[in-house]
Amino acid sequence: MHEHQMSNWQHSHNFARINRKGERRTKWVLLLTFATMIVEIVAGMQFHSMALLADGWHMATHVVAFMIAIFAYRYSRIHQDDQTFAFSPAKVGVLGGFASSIALAMVALVMIADSVERLLMPEIIRFDEAILVAQVGLLINLLSALLLRDHHDHDHDHDDHDHDHDHDHDHHGHRPHHQDHNLRAAYLHVMADALTSVLAIVALVAGKYYGWVWLDTVMGFVGATVVLVWAYGLIKETSPVLLDQSPSDRYVRAMQTVLEADGECRVSDLHVWPVSANHYAAIVVLVTQQPKSPVYYKNLLTNFSRLDHLTVEVNRCNGLDCVSE
């Protein structure tokens, strides 16, 4: 077979989402957070301020999370054409999001531990200093949140193909929903810190002017609970992708219904799984008395916009009426 004929049946398996804008902005946030962390730790040691030291070391956990995010971006970009990955390293970003969600949950648990310690052993709060630290932290976090906000206008380094293959790679031009779990995890870390700062300011102002010192501990529990909910939500989003969990039963049943709509074939085997946060692959085995080209059956599924890699096997049924129940 000539090489130009073979190329009609070949395509890229690169599903890695190259979000250069997200990578650049995460680097800026990392530098900003790291610089703030160093300043707070040095100032805390210089002025013997536990509030500054605590906030500085708290920011260190977010620095680690941002480093994970940047590593995931860089690894996916460098290895996007690595043939040792069956469907490109597209899940590295999802893995980064999962790792960051675990780190986020750990931050929440530390917040709970600190709140319990404060409840059992109350400390004298330096309100003016603590309010200033919380305000500076909130300002840094709001700036970081603006940098990390995902506007869905990222770079994509994918080539489009207009061929029909037995192993099909469909491009639908516009996709209604793109997810970058890596960027979202970094964003949630920033928002968690911003939430902590807001709650701290409320508690500290109330403690300073109304004597409600207990509110500082209460706000710690409230903030930790919200952060845990965010972390749990991100874990629920990333885990199915990492574990190759099929999409909803409704999605799979809809595929089967479309394929069997003409009454001439039955789906004997159907597997659908995510190859990235935004792409599905599927293997379909059909049984029919009147086989058609695999391209015919693939064209029936063109409305399934996330289905990017489809393998169809068509088997002829002889003698018995295998199509009917």
Short mmCIF file of C-alpha atoms in Angstrom, two decimals:
data_model
loop_
_atom_site.label_atom_id
_atom_site.label_comp_id
_atom_site.label_asym_id
_atom_site.label_seq_id
_atom_site.Cartn_x
_atom_site.Cartn_y
_atom_site.Cartn_z
CA MET A 1 0.00 0.00 0.00
CA HIS A 2 1.38 3.41 -0.89
CA GLU A 3 2.32 5.77 1.87
CA HIS A 4 -0.18 8.43 0.79
CA GLN A 5 -2.96 5.83 0.88
CA MET A 6 -1.93 4.65 4.34
CA SER A 7 -2.07 8.23 5.66
CA ASN A 8 -5.80 8.32 4.91
CA TRP A 9 -6.30 5.72 7.65
CA GLN A 10 -3.96 7.21 10.22
CA HIS A 11 -4.42 10.08 12.64
CA SER A 12 -2.95 11.65 15.73
CA HIS A 13 -3.84 10.38 19.19
CA ASN A 14 -2.78 13.64 20.80
CA PHE A 15 -5.57 14.64 23.16
CA ALA A 16 -3.31 16.66 25.46
CA ARG A 17 -4.77 20.10 26.06
CA ILE A 18 -1.95 22.62 25.71
CA ASN A 19 -3.05 25.61 27.76
CA ARG A 20 -0.04 27.90 27.44
CA LYS A 21 -1.97 30.85 28.84
CA GLY A 22 -2.91 28.88 31.95
CA GLU A 23 0.69 27.71 32.35
CA ARG A 24 2.08 31.24 32.09
CA ARG A 25 -0.43 32.66 34.56
CA THR A 26 0.15 29.84 37.03
CA LYS A 27 3.87 30.68 36.93
CA TRP A 28 3.12 34.31 37.73
CA VAL A 29 0.89 33.28 40.63
CA LEU A 30 3.61 30.91 41.88
CA LEU A 31 6.18 33.72 41.90
CA LEU A 32 3.73 36.11 43.58
CA THR A 33 2.77 33.58 46.25
CA PHE A 34 6.37 32.50 46.83
CA ALA A 35 7.55 36.10 47.27
CA THR A 36 4.70 36.82 49.70
CA MET A 37 5.50 33.64 51.62
CA ILE A 38 9.18 34.62 52.03
CA VAL A 39 8.30 38.16 53.14
CA GLU A 40 5.77 36.92 55.73
CA ILE A 41 8.11 34.27 57.15
CA VAL A 42 11.06 36.67 57.40
CA ALA A 43 8.87 39.42 58.88
CA GLY A 44 7.31 36.98 61.32
CA MET A 45 10.73 35.87 62.56
CA GLN A 46 11.99 39.45 62.69
CA PHE A 47 9.02 40.86 64.58
CA HIS A 48 8.18 37.68 66.56
CA SER A 49 4.72 37.52 65.01
CA MET A 50 3.05 34.11 65.04
CA ALA A 51 0.27 35.46 62.81
CA LEU A 52 2.74 36.32 60.06
CA LEU A 53 4.63 33.04 60.46
CA ALA A 54 1.46 30.95 60.35
CA ASP A 55 0.17 32.68 57.23
CA GLY A 56 3.58 32.37 55.58
CA TRP A 57 3.79 28.62 56.12
CA HIS A 58 0.16 28.28 55.07
CA MET A 59 1.08 29.90 51.75
CA ALA A 60 3.84 27.30 51.38
CA THR A 61 1.19 24.62 50.83
CA HIS A 62 -0.22 26.62 47.93
CA VAL A 63 3.28 27.08 46.49
CA VAL A 64 3.59 23.29 46.36
CA ALA A 65 0.19 23.03 44.65
CA PHE A 66 1.17 25.59 42.01
CA MET A 67 4.43 23.72 41.39
CA ILE A 68 2.41 20.54 40.79
CA ALA A 69 0.20 22.42 38.32
CA ILE A 70 3.19 23.84 36.41
CA PHE A 71 4.87 20.43 36.29
CA ALA A 72 1.68 18.90 34.84
CA TYR A 73 1.46 21.62 32.17
CA ARG A 74 5.11 21.28 31.22
CA TYR A 75 5.09 17.48 31.17
CA SER A 76 2.00 17.36 28.94
CA ARG A 77 3.49 19.90 26.55
CA ILE A 78 6.91 18.25 26.27
CA HIS A 79 5.51 14.72 25.86
CA GLN A 80 2.42 15.51 23.78
CA ASP A 81 3.81 13.53 20.81
CA ASP A 82 5.33 10.71 22.86
CA GLN A 83 4.11 7.49 21.23
CA THR A 84 4.58 5.50 24.43
CA PHE A 85 1.31 7.06 25.64
CA ALA A 86 -1.67 5.34 24.01
CA PHE A 87 -3.72 8.55 23.93
CA SER A 88 -1.02 11.16 24.68
CA PRO A 89 -0.29 12.39 28.23
CA ALA A 90 -3.66 14.14 28.30
CA LYS A 91 -4.46 12.86 31.78
CA VAL A 92 -1.39 14.41 33.39
CA GLY A 93 -3.30 17.66 33.88
CA VAL A 94 -6.16 15.73 35.44
CA LEU A 95 -3.67 13.95 37.71
CA GLY A 96 -2.26 17.34 38.71
CA GLY A 97 -5.76 18.50 39.57
CA PHE A 98 -6.35 15.37 41.65
CA ALA A 99 -3.06 15.79 43.53
CA SER A 100 -3.87 19.43 44.22
CA SER A 101 -7.32 18.51 45.50
CA ILE A 102 -5.70 16.15 48.02
CA ALA A 103 -3.39 18.98 49.09
CA LEU A 104 -6.42 21.26 49.38
CA ALA A 105 -8.14 18.74 51.66
CA MET A 106 -5.00 18.55 53.80
CA VAL A 107 -5.02 22.35 54.14
CA ALA A 108 -8.63 22.14 55.36
CA LEU A 109 -7.70 19.50 57.94
CA VAL A 110 -4.85 21.69 59.19
CA MET A 111 -7.32 24.57 59.50
CA ILE A 112 -9.60 22.35 61.59
CA ALA A 113 -6.69 21.27 63.80
CA ASP A 114 -5.65 24.89 64.33
CA SER A 115 -9.22 25.85 65.21
CA VAL A 116 -9.50 23.03 67.74
CA GLU A 117 -6.17 24.06 69.28
CA ARG A 118 -7.36 27.67 69.54
CA LEU A 119 -10.60 26.47 71.13
CA LEU A 120 -8.77 24.43 73.78
CA MET A 121 -5.92 26.88 74.32
CA PRO A 122 -7.02 30.44 73.50
CA GLU A 123 -4.26 32.90 72.64
CA ILE A 124 -4.00 36.65 72.92
CA ILE A 125 -4.72 38.03 69.47
CA ARG A 126 -2.82 41.06 68.16
CA PHE A 127 -5.81 42.40 66.26
CA ASP A 128 -4.19 45.30 64.37
CA GLU A 129 -1.30 43.19 63.11
CA ALA A 130 -3.51 40.20 62.28
CA ILE A 131 -6.02 42.36 60.37
CA LEU A 132 -3.19 43.89 58.33
CA VAL A 133 -1.83 40.44 57.46
CA ALA A 134 -5.30 39.22 56.44
CA GLN A 135 -5.85 42.29 54.25
CA VAL A 136 -2.51 41.86 52.48
CA GLY A 137 -3.24 38.16 51.97
CA LEU A 138 -6.67 38.93 50.55
CA LEU A 139 -5.22 41.46 48.11
CA ILE A 140 -2.61 38.96 46.89
CA ASN A 141 -5.24 36.24 46.52
CA LEU A 142 -7.65 38.44 44.58
CA LEU A 143 -4.87 39.38 42.17
CA SER A 144 -3.93 35.70 41.80
CA ALA A 145 -7.58 34.75 41.22
CA LEU A 146 -7.82 37.27 38.38
CA LEU A 147 -4.71 35.76 36.80
CA LEU A 148 -5.99 32.19 37.08
CA ARG A 149 -9.54 32.80 35.98
CA ASP A 150 -10.29 30.44 33.08
CA HIS A 151 -11.87 32.31 30.15
CA HIS A 152 -11.88 29.23 27.87
CA ASP A 153 -9.72 30.94 25.26
CA HIS A 154 -6.70 28.68 25.42
CA ASP A 155 -4.25 27.52 22.80
CA HIS A 156 -4.84 24.15 21.18
CA ASP A 157 -2.07 22.41 19.26
CA HIS A 158 -4.21 19.85 17.42
CA ASP A 159 -4.32 19.08 13.72
CA ASP A 160 -7.69 18.68 12.04
CA HIS A 161 -8.44 15.75 9.74
CA ASP A 162 -11.32 15.32 7.34
CA HIS A 163 -10.92 11.58 6.73
CA ASP A 164 -13.24 8.69 7.69
CA HIS A 165 -11.35 5.82 9.31
CA ASP A 166 -12.07 2.45 10.83
CA HIS A 167 -10.45 4.02 13.88
CA ASP A 168 -12.03 7.40 13.71
CA HIS A 169 -10.88 10.71 15.14
CA ASP A 170 -13.72 13.19 14.90
CA HIS A 171 -13.28 16.96 15.10
CA HIS A 172 -16.41 18.99 15.53
CA GLY A 173 -14.90 22.45 15.37
CA HIS A 174 -16.63 23.86 18.41
CA ARG A 175 -16.96 22.02 21.69
CA PRO A 176 -19.44 23.35 24.21
CA HIS A 177 -17.40 22.62 27.31
CA HIS A 178 -13.68 22.37 28.00
CA GLN A 179 -12.30 21.50 31.40
CA ASP A 180 -8.83 22.21 32.71
CA HIS A 181 -8.75 20.46 36.07
CA ASN A 182 -5.16 21.54 36.58
CA LEU A 183 -6.01 25.24 36.29
CA ARG A 184 -9.20 24.83 38.31
CA ALA A 185 -7.26 23.19 41.14
CA ALA A 186 -4.82 26.11 41.26
CA TYR A 187 -7.76 28.53 41.17
CA LEU A 188 -9.45 26.73 44.07
CA HIS A 189 -6.26 26.95 46.13
CA VAL A 190 -6.27 30.72 45.63
CA MET A 191 -9.98 30.99 46.41
CA ALA A 192 -9.52 28.87 49.54
CA ASP A 193 -6.86 31.27 50.75
CA ALA A 194 -9.04 34.27 49.84
CA LEU A 195 -11.96 32.76 51.75
CA THR A 196 -9.71 32.23 54.76
CA SER A 197 -8.62 35.87 54.61
CA VAL A 198 -12.21 37.18 54.36
CA LEU A 199 -13.41 35.06 57.27
CA ALA A 200 -10.36 36.08 59.30
CA ILE A 201 -11.01 39.78 58.68
CA VAL A 202 -14.65 39.41 59.76
CA ALA A 203 -13.67 37.49 62.89
CA LEU A 204 -10.82 39.84 63.81
CA VAL A 205 -12.88 43.01 63.35
CA ALA A 206 -15.68 41.50 65.46
CA GLY A 207 -13.15 40.45 68.09
CA LYS A 208 -11.48 43.86 68.19
CA TYR A 209 -14.61 46.00 68.40
CA TYR A 210 -17.17 43.68 70.03
CA GLY A 211 -14.99 41.32 72.04
CA TRP A 212 -16.20 38.25 70.10
CA VAL A 213 -12.88 36.42 70.32
CA TRP A 214 -14.65 33.06 69.92
CA LEU A 215 -15.68 34.04 66.37
CA ASP A 216 -12.10 33.52 65.17
CA THR A 217 -12.37 29.80 65.97
CA VAL A 218 -15.86 29.51 64.49
CA MET A 219 -14.73 31.09 61.23
CA GLY A 220 -11.86 28.61 61.12
CA PHE A 221 -14.33 25.70 61.17
CA VAL A 222 -16.57 27.39 58.58
CA GLY A 223 -13.67 28.05 56.22
CA ALA A 224 -12.31 24.51 56.60
CA THR A 225 -15.74 23.05 55.83
CA VAL A 226 -16.10 25.08 52.63
CA VAL A 227 -12.57 24.16 51.50
CA LEU A 228 -13.28 20.47 52.16
CA VAL A 229 -16.41 20.70 50.01
CA TRP A 230 -14.39 22.27 47.19
CA ALA A 231 -11.69 19.60 47.49
CA TYR A 232 -14.27 16.80 47.49
CA GLY A 233 -15.93 18.25 44.39
CA LEU A 234 -12.62 18.37 42.52
CA ILE A 235 -11.79 14.80 43.58
CA LYS A 236 -15.18 13.67 42.23
CA GLU A 237 -14.48 15.42 38.92
CA THR A 238 -10.96 14.07 38.39
CA SER A 239 -11.26 10.51 39.74
CA PRO A 240 -13.58 9.16 36.98
CA VAL A 241 -11.19 10.41 34.29
CA LEU A 242 -8.16 8.83 35.95
CA LEU A 243 -10.00 5.53 36.51
CA ASP A 244 -11.40 5.32 32.95
CA GLN A 245 -14.95 5.41 34.26
CA SER A 246 -17.62 5.40 31.57
CA PRO A 247 -19.72 8.54 31.14
CA SER A 248 -23.29 8.54 32.37
CA ASP A 249 -25.58 5.61 31.54
CA ARG A 250 -27.73 8.08 29.64
CA TYR A 251 -24.83 8.92 27.31
CA VAL A 252 -24.02 5.26 26.62
CA ARG A 253 -27.69 4.31 26.14
CA ALA A 254 -28.10 7.21 23.73
CA MET A 255 -25.22 5.87 21.62
CA GLN A 256 -26.76 2.40 21.59
CA THR A 257 -30.19 3.77 20.67
CA VAL A 258 -28.79 5.70 17.71
CA LEU A 259 -26.88 2.67 16.41
CA GLU A 260 -29.88 0.35 16.72
CA ALA A 261 -32.47 2.84 15.46
CA ASP A 262 -32.80 1.29 11.98
CA GLY A 263 -33.60 -2.14 13.47
CA GLU A 264 -31.02 -3.83 11.27
CA CYS A 265 -28.27 -4.31 13.85
CA ARG A 266 -27.71 -4.91 17.54
CA VAL A 267 -24.93 -3.61 19.76
CA SER A 268 -23.30 -6.67 21.33
CA ASP A 269 -20.50 -4.82 23.09
CA LEU A 270 -19.94 -1.14 23.87
CA HIS A 271 -17.17 0.46 25.89
CA VAL A 272 -16.80 4.22 26.37
CA TRP A 273 -14.09 5.82 28.50
CA PRO A 274 -12.36 9.20 28.90
CA VAL A 275 -8.93 9.67 27.33
CA SER A 276 -8.71 13.22 28.68
CA ALA A 277 -10.89 15.66 30.59
CA ASN A 278 -12.71 16.57 27.36
CA HIS A 279 -12.45 13.55 25.06
CA TYR A 280 -13.96 10.06 24.98
CA ALA A 281 -12.88 6.93 23.17
CA ALA A 282 -15.22 4.06 22.35
CA ILE A 283 -15.19 0.50 21.04
CA VAL A 284 -18.42 -0.72 19.46
CA VAL A 285 -19.16 -4.28 18.36
CA LEU A 286 -22.22 -4.70 16.12
CA VAL A 287 -24.08 -7.79 14.93
CA THR A 288 -26.24 -7.53 11.81
CA GLN A 289 -27.59 -9.58 8.93
CA GLN A 290 -26.85 -6.79 6.47
CA PRO A 291 -23.43 -5.33 7.34
CA LYS A 292 -22.54 -1.84 6.19
CA SER A 293 -19.21 -0.04 6.16
CA PRO A 294 -17.85 0.96 9.59
CA VAL A 295 -17.87 4.53 8.31
CA TYR A 296 -21.67 4.35 8.03
CA TYR A 297 -22.06 3.50 11.72
CA LYS A 298 -19.52 6.13 12.76
CA ASN A 299 -21.43 8.79 10.89
CA LEU A 300 -24.48 7.94 13.00
CA LEU A 301 -22.57 9.14 16.07
CA THR A 302 -21.33 12.50 14.77
CA ASN A 303 -23.57 14.39 17.20
CA PHE A 304 -21.67 12.95 20.17
CA SER A 305 -19.23 15.85 20.26
CA ARG A 306 -16.84 14.46 22.87
CA LEU A 307 -16.39 11.15 21.06
CA ASP A 308 -13.00 11.59 19.40
CA HIS A 309 -11.67 8.07 18.93
CA LEU A 310 -14.10 5.41 17.75
CA THR A 311 -13.41 1.81 16.76
CA VAL A 312 -16.27 -0.13 15.13
CA GLU A 313 -16.36 -3.90 14.59
CA VAL A 314 -19.18 -5.23 12.39
CA ASN A 315 -20.08 -8.95 12.46
CA ARG A 316 -22.43 -10.68 10.04
CA CYS A 317 -25.13 -12.87 11.56
CA ASN A 318 -25.99 -15.85 9.35
CA GLY A 319 -28.86 -18.28 9.63
CA LEU A 320 -30.49 -17.06 12.84
CA ASP A 321 -32.48 -13.91 13.38
CA CYS A 322 -29.95 -12.46 15.82
CA VAL A 323 -31.21 -8.90 15.49
CA SER A 324 -34.59 -9.49 17.12
CA GLU A 325 -35.04 -10.35 20.77
#
